[in-house]
mmCIF file of N, CA, C and O in Angstrom:
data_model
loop_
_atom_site.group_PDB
_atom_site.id
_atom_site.type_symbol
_atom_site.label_atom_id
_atom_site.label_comp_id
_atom_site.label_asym_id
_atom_site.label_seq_id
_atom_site.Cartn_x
_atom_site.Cartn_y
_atom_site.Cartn_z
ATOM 1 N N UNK A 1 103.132 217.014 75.143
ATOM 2 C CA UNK A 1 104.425 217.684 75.171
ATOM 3 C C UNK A 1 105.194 217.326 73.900
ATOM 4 O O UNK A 1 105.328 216.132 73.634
ATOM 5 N N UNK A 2 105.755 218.335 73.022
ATOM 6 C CA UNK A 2 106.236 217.875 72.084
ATOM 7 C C UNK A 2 107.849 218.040 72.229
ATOM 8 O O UNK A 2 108.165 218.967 72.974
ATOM 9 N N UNK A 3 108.697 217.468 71.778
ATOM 10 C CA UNK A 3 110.049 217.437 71.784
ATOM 11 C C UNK A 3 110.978 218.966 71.066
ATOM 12 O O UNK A 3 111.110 219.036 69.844
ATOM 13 N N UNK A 4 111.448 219.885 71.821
ATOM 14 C CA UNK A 4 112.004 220.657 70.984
ATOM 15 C C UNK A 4 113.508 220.599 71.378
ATOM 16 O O UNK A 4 114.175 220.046 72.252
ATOM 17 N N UNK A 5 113.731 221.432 70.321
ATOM 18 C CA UNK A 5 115.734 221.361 69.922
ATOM 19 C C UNK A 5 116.378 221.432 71.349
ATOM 20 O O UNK A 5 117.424 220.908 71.733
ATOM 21 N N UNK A 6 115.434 222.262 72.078
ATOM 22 C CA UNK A 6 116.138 222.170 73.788
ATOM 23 C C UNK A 6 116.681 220.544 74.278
ATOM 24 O O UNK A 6 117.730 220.216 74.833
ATOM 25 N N UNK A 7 115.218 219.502 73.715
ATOM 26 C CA UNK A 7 115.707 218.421 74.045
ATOM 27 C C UNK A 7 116.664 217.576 73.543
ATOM 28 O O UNK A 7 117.152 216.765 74.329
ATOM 29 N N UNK A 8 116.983 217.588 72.569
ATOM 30 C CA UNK A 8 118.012 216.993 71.326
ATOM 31 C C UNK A 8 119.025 217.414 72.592
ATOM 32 O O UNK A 8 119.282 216.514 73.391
ATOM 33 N N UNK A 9 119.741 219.019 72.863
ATOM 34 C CA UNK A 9 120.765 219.673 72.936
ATOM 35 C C UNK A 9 121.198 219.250 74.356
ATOM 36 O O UNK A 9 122.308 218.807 74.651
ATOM 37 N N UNK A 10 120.061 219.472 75.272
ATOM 38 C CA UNK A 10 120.158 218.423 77.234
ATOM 39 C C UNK A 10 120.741 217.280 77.040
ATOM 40 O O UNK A 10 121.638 216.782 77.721
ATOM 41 N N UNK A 11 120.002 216.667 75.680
ATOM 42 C CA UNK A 11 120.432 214.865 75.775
ATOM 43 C C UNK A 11 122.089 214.709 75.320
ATOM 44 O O UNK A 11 122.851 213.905 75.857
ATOM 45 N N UNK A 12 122.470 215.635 74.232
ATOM 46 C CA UNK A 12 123.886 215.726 73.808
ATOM 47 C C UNK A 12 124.621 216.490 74.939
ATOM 48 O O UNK A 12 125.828 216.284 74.805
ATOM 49 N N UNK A 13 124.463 216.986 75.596
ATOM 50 C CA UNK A 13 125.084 217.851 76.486
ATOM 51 C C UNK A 13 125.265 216.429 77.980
ATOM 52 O O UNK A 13 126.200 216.083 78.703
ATOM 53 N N UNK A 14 124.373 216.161 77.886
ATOM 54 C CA UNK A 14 124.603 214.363 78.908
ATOM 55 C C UNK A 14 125.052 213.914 78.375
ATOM 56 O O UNK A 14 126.227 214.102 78.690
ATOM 57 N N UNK A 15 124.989 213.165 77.432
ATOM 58 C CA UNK A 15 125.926 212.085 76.513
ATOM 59 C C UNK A 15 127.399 212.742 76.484
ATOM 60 O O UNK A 15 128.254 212.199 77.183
ATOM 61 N N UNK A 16 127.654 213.558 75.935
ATOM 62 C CA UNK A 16 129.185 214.575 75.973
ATOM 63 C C UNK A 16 129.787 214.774 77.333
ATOM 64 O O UNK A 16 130.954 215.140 77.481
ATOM 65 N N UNK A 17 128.892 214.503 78.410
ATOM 66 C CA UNK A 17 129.402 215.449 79.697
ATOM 67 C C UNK A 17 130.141 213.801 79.995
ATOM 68 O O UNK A 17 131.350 213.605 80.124
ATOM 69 N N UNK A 18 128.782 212.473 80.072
ATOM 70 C CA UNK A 18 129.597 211.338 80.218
ATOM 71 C C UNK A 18 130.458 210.199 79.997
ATOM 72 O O UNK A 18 131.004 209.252 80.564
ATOM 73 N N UNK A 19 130.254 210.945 78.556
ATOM 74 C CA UNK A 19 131.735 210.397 77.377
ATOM 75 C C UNK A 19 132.977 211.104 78.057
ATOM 76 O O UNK A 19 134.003 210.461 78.274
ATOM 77 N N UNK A 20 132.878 212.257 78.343
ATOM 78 C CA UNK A 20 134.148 212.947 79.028
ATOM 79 C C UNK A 20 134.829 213.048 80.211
ATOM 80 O O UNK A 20 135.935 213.531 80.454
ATOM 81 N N UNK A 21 133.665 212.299 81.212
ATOM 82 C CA UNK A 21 134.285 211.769 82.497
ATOM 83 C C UNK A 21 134.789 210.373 82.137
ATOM 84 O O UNK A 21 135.779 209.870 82.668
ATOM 85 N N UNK A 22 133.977 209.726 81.115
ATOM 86 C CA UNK A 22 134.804 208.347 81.303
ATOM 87 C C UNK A 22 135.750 207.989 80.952
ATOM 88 O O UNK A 22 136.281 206.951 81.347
ATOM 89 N N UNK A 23 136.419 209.116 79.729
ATOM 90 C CA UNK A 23 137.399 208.954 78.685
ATOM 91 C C UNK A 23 138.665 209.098 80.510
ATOM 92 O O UNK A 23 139.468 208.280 80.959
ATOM 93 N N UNK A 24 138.228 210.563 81.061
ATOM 94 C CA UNK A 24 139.041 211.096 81.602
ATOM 95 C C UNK A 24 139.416 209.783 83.115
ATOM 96 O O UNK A 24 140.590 209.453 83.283
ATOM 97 N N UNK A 25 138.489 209.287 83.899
ATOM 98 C CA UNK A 25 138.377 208.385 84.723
ATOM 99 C C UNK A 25 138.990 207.557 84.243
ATOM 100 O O UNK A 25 140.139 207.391 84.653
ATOM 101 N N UNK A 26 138.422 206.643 83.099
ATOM 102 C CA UNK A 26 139.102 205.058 82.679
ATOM 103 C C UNK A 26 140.456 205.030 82.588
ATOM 104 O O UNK A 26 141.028 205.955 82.011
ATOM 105 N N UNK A 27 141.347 203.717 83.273
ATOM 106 C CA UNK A 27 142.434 203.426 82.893
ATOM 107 C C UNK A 27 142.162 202.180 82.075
ATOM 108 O O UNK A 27 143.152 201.462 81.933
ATOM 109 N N UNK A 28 141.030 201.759 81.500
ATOM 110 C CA UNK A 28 140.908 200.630 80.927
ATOM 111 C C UNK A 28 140.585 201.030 79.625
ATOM 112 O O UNK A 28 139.745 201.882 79.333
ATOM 113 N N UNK A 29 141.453 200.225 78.663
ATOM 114 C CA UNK A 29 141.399 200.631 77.242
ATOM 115 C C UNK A 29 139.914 200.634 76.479
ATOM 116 O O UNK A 29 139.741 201.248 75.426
ATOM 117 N N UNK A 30 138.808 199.828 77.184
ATOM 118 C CA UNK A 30 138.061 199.235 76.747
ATOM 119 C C UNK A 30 137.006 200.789 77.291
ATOM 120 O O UNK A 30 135.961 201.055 76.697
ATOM 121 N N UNK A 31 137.310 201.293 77.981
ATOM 122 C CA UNK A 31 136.590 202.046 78.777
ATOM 123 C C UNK A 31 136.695 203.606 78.585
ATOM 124 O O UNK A 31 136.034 204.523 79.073
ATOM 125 N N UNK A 32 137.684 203.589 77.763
ATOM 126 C CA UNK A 32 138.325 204.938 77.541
ATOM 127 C C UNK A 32 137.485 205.063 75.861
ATOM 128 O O UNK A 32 136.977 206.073 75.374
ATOM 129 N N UNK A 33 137.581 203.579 75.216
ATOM 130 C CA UNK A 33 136.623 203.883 73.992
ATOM 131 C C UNK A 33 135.647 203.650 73.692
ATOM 132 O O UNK A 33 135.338 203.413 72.524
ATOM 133 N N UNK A 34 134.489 203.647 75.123
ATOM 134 C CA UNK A 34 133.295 203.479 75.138
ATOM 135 C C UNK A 34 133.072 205.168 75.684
ATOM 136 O O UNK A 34 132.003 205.777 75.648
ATOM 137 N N UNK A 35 134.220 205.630 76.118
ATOM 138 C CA UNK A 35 133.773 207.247 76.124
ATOM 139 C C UNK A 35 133.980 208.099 75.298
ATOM 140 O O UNK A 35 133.889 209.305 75.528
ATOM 141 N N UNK A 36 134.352 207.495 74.003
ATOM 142 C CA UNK A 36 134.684 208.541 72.908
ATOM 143 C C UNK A 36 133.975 208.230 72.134
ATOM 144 O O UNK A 36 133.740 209.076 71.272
ATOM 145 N N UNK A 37 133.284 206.909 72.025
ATOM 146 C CA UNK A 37 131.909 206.723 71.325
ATOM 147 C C UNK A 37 130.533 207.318 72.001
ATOM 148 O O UNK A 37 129.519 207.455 71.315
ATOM 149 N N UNK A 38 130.559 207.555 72.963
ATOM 150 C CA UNK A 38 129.574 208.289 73.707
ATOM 151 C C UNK A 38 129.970 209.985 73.269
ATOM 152 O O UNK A 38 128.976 210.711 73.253
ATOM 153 N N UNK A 39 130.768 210.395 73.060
ATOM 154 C CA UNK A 39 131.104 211.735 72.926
ATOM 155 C C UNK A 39 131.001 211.898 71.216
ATOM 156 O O UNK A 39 130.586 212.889 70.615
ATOM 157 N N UNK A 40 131.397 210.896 70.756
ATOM 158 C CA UNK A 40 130.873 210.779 68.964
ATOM 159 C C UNK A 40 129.175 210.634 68.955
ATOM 160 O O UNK A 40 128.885 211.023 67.823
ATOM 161 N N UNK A 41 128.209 210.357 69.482
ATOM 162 C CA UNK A 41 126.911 210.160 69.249
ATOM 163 C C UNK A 41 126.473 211.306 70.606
ATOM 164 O O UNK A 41 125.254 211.451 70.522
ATOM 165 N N UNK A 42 126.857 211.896 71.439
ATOM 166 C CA UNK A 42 126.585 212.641 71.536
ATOM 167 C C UNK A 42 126.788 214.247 70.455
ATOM 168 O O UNK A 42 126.092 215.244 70.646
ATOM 169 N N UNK A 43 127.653 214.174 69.588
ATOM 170 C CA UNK A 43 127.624 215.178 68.119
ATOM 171 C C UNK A 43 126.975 214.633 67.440
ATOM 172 O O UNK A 43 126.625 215.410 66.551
ATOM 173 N N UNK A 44 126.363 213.211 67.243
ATOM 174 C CA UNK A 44 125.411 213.234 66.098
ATOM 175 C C UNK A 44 123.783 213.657 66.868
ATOM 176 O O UNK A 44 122.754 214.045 66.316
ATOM 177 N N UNK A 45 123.974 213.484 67.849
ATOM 178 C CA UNK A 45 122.359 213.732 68.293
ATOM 179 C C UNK A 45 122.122 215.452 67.709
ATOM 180 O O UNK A 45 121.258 215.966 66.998
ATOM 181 N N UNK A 46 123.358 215.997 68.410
ATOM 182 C CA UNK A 46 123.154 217.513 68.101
ATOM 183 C C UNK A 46 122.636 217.853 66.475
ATOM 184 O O UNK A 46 121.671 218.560 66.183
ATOM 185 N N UNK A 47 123.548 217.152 65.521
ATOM 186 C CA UNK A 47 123.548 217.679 64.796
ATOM 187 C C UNK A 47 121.739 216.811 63.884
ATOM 188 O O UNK A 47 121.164 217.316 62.920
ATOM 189 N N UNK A 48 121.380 215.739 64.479
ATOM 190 C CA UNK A 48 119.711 215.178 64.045
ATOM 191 C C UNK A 48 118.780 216.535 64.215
ATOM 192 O O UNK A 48 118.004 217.106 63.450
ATOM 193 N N UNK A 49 119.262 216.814 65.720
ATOM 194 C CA UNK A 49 118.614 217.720 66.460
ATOM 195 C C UNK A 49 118.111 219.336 65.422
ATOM 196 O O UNK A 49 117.009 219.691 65.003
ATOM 197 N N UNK A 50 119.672 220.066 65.298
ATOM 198 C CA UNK A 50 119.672 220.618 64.345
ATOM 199 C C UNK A 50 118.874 220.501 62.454
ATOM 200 O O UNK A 50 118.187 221.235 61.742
ATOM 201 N N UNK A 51 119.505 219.129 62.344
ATOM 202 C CA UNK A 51 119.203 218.990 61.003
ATOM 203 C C UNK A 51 117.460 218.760 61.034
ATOM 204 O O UNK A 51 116.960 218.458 59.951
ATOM 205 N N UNK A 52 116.667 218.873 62.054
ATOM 206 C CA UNK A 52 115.387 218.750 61.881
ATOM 207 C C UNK A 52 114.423 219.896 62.220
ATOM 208 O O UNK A 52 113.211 219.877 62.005
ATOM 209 N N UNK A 53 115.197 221.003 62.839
ATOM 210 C CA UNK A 53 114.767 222.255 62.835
ATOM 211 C C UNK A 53 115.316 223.049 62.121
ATOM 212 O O UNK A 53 115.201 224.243 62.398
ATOM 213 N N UNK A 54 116.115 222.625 60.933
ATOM 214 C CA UNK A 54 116.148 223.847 60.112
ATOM 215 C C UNK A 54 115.875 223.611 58.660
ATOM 216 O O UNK A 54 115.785 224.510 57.824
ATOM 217 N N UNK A 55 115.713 221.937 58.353
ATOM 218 C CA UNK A 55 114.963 221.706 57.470
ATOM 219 C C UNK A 55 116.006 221.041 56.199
ATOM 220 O O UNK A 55 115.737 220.410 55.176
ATOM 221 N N UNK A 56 117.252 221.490 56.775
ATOM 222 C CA UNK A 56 117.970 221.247 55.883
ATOM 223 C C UNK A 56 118.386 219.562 55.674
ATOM 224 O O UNK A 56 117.741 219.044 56.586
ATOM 225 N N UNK A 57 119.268 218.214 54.815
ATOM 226 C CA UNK A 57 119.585 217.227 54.769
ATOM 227 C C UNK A 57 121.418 217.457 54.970
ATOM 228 O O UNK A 57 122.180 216.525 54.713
ATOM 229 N N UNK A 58 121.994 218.978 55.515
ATOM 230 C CA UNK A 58 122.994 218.618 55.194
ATOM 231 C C UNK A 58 123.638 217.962 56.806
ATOM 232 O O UNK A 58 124.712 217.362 56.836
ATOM 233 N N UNK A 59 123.001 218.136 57.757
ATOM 234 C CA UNK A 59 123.336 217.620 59.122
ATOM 235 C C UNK A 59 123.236 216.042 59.238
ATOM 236 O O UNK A 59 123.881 215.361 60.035
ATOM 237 N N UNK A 60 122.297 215.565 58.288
ATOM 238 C CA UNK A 60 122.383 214.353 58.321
ATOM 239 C C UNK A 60 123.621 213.593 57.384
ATOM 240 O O UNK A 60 124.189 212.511 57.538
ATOM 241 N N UNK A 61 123.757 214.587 56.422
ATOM 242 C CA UNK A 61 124.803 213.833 55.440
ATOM 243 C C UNK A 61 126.264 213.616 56.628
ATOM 244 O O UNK A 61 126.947 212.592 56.618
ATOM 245 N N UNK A 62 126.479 214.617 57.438
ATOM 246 C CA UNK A 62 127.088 214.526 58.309
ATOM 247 C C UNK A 62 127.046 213.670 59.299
ATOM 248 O O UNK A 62 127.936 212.915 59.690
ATOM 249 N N UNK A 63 125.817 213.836 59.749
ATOM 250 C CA UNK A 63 125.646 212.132 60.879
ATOM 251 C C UNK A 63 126.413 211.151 60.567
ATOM 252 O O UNK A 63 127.146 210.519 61.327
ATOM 253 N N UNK A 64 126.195 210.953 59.005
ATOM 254 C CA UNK A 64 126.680 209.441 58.188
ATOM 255 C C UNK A 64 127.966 209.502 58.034
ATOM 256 O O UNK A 64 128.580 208.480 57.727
ATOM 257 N N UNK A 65 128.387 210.281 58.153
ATOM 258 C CA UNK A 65 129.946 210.704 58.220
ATOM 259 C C UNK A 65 130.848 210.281 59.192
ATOM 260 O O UNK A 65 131.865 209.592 59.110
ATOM 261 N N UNK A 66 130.050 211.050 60.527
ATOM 262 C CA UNK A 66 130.247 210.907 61.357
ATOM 263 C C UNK A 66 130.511 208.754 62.440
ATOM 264 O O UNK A 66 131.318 208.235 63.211
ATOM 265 N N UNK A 67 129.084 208.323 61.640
ATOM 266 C CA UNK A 67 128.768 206.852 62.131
ATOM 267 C C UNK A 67 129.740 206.049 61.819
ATOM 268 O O UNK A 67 130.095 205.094 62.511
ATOM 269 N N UNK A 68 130.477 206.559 60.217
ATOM 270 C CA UNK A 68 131.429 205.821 59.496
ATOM 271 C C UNK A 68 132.460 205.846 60.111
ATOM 272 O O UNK A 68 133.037 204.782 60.339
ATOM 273 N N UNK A 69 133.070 207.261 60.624
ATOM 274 C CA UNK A 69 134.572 207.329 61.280
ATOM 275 C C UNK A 69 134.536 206.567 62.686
ATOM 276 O O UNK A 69 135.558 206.163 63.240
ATOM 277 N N UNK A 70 133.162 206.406 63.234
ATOM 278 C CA UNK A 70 133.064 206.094 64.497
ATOM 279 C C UNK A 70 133.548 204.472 64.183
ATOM 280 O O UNK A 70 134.594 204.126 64.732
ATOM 281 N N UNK A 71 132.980 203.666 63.500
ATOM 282 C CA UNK A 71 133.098 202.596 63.376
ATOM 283 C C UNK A 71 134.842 202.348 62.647
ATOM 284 O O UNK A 71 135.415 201.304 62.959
ATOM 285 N N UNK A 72 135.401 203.119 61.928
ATOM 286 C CA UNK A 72 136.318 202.588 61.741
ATOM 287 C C UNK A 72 137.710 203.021 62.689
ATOM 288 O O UNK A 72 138.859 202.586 62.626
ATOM 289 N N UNK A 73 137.072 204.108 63.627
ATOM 290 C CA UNK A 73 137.922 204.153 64.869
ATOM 291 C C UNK A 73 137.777 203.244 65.815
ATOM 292 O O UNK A 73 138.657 203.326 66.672
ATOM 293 N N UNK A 74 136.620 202.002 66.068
ATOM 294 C CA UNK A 74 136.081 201.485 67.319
ATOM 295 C C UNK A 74 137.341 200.160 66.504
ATOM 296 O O UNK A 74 138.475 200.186 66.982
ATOM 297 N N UNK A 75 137.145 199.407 65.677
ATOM 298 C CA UNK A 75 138.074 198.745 64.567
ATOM 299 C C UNK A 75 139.544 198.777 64.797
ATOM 300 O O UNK A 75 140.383 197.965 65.189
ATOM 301 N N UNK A 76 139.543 200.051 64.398
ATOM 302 C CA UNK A 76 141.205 200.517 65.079
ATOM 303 C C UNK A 76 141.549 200.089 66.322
ATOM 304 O O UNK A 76 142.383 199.206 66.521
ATOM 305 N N UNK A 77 140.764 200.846 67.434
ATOM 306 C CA UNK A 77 140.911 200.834 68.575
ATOM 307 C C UNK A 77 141.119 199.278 68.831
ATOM 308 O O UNK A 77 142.210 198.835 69.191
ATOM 309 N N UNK A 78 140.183 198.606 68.657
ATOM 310 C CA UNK A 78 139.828 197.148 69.272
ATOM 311 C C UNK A 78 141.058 196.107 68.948
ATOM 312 O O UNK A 78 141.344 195.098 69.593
ATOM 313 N N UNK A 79 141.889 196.769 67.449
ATOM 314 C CA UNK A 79 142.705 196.187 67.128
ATOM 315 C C UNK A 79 144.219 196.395 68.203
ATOM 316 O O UNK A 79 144.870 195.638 68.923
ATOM 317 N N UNK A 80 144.291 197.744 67.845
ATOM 318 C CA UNK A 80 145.555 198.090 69.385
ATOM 319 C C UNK A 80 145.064 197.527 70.913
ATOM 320 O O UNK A 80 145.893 196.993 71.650
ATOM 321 N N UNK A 81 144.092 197.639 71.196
ATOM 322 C CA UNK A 81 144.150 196.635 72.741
ATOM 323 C C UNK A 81 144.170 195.336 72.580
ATOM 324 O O UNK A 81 144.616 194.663 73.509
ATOM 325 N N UNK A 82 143.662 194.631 71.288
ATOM 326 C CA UNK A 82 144.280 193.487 71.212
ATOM 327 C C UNK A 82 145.398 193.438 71.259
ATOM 328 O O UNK A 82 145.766 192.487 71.949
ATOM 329 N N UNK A 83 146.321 194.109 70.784
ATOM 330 C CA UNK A 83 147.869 193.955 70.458
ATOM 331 C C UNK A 83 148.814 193.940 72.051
ATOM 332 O O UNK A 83 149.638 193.205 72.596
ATOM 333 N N UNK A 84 148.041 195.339 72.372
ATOM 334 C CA UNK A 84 147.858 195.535 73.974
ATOM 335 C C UNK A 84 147.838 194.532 74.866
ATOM 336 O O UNK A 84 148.772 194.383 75.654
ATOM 337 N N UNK A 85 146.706 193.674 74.848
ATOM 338 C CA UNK A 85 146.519 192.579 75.739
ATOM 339 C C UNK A 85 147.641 191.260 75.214
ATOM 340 O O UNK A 85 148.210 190.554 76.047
ATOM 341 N N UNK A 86 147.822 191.094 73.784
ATOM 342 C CA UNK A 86 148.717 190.216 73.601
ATOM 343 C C UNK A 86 150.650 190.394 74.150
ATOM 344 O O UNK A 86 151.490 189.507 74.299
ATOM 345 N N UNK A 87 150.760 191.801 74.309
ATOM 346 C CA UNK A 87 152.088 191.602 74.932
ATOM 347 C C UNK A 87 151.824 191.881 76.122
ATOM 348 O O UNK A 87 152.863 191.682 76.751
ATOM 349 N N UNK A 88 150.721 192.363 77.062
ATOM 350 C CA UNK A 88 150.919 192.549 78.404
ATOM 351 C C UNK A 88 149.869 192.060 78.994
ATOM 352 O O UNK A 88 149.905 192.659 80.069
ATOM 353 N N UNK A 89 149.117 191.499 79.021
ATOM 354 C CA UNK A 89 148.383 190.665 79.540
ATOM 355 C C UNK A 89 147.518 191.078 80.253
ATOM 356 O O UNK A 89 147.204 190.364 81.205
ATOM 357 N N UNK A 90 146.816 192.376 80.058
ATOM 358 C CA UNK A 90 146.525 193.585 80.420
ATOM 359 C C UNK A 90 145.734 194.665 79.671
ATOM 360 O O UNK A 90 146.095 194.444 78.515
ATOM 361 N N UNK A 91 144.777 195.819 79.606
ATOM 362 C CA UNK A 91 144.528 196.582 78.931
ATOM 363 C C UNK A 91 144.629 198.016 79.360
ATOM 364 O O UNK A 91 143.971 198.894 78.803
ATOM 365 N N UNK A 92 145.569 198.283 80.489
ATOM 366 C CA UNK A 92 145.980 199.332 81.113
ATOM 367 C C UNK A 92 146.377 200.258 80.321
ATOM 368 O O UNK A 92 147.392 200.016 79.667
ATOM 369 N N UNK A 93 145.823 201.341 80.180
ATOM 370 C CA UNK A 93 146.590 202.615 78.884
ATOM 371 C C UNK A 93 147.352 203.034 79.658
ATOM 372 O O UNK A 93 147.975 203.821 78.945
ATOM 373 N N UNK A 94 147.959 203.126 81.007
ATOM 374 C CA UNK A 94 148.928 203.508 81.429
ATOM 375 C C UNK A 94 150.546 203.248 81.186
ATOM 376 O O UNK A 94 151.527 203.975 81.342
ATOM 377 N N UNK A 95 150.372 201.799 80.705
ATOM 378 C CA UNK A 95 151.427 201.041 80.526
ATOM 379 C C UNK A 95 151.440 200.668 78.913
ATOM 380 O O UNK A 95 152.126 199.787 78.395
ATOM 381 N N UNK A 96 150.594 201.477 78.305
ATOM 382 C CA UNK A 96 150.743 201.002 76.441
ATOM 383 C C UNK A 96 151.658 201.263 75.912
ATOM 384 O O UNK A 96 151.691 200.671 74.834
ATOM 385 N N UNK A 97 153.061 202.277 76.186
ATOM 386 C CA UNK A 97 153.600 202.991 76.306
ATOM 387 C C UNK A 97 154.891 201.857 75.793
ATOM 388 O O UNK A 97 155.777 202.340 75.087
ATOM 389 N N UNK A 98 154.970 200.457 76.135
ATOM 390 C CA UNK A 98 155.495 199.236 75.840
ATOM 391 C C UNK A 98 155.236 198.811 74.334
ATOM 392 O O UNK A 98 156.137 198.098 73.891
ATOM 393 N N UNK A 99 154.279 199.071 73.509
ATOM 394 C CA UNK A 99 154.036 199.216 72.279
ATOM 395 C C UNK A 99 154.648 200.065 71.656
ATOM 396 O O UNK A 99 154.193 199.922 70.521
ATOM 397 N N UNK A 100 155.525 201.023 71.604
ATOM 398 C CA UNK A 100 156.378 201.956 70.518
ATOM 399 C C UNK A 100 157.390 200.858 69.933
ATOM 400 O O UNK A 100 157.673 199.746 70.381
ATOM 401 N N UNK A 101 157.814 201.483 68.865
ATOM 402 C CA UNK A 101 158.962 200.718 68.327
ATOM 403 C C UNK A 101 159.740 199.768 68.115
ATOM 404 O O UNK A 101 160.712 199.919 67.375
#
């Protein structure tokens, strides 16, 4: 059985479906950006997927694009729930809302 673009597109279409319940479910900060990294590598699968049936390198130049913003959003992120947990003792995004101004 060999692997075609159908499979790349099932596996991103899972990865995306459960990046998007968890973003939507989690009240935990930690949990909300383990579903938007699941929803970021579910677009790079697509686009491997793509970039290997059509022959082209420009889907991958994109992947790398893509890996970079991921990491310097996970950075970001990790930095505000620290900040998060340091005034509330807590990582509830319900209540981050205490962080403005």
């Amino acid at each position: 059985m060999t692997i075609g673009l159908f499979h790349y597109l099932a596996l991103g279409a899972a990865l995306f479906s459960i990046g998007v319940i968890g973003v939507v479910t989690r009240r935990n900060a930690i949990g909300v950006l383990i579903g938007v990294e699941l929803i970021l590598n579910a677009a790079n699968v697509n686009l491997v997927g793509f970039s290997r049936y059509s022959g082209g390198l420009d889907a991958q130049v994109f992947v790398i694009f893509v890996i970079v913003l991921a990491a310097a959003e996970a950075a970001v992120a990790l930095a505000i729930i620290l900040q998060l947990f340091e005034k509330r003792s807590d990582i509830d995004v319900d209540r981050a809302r205490g962080l403005r101004g």
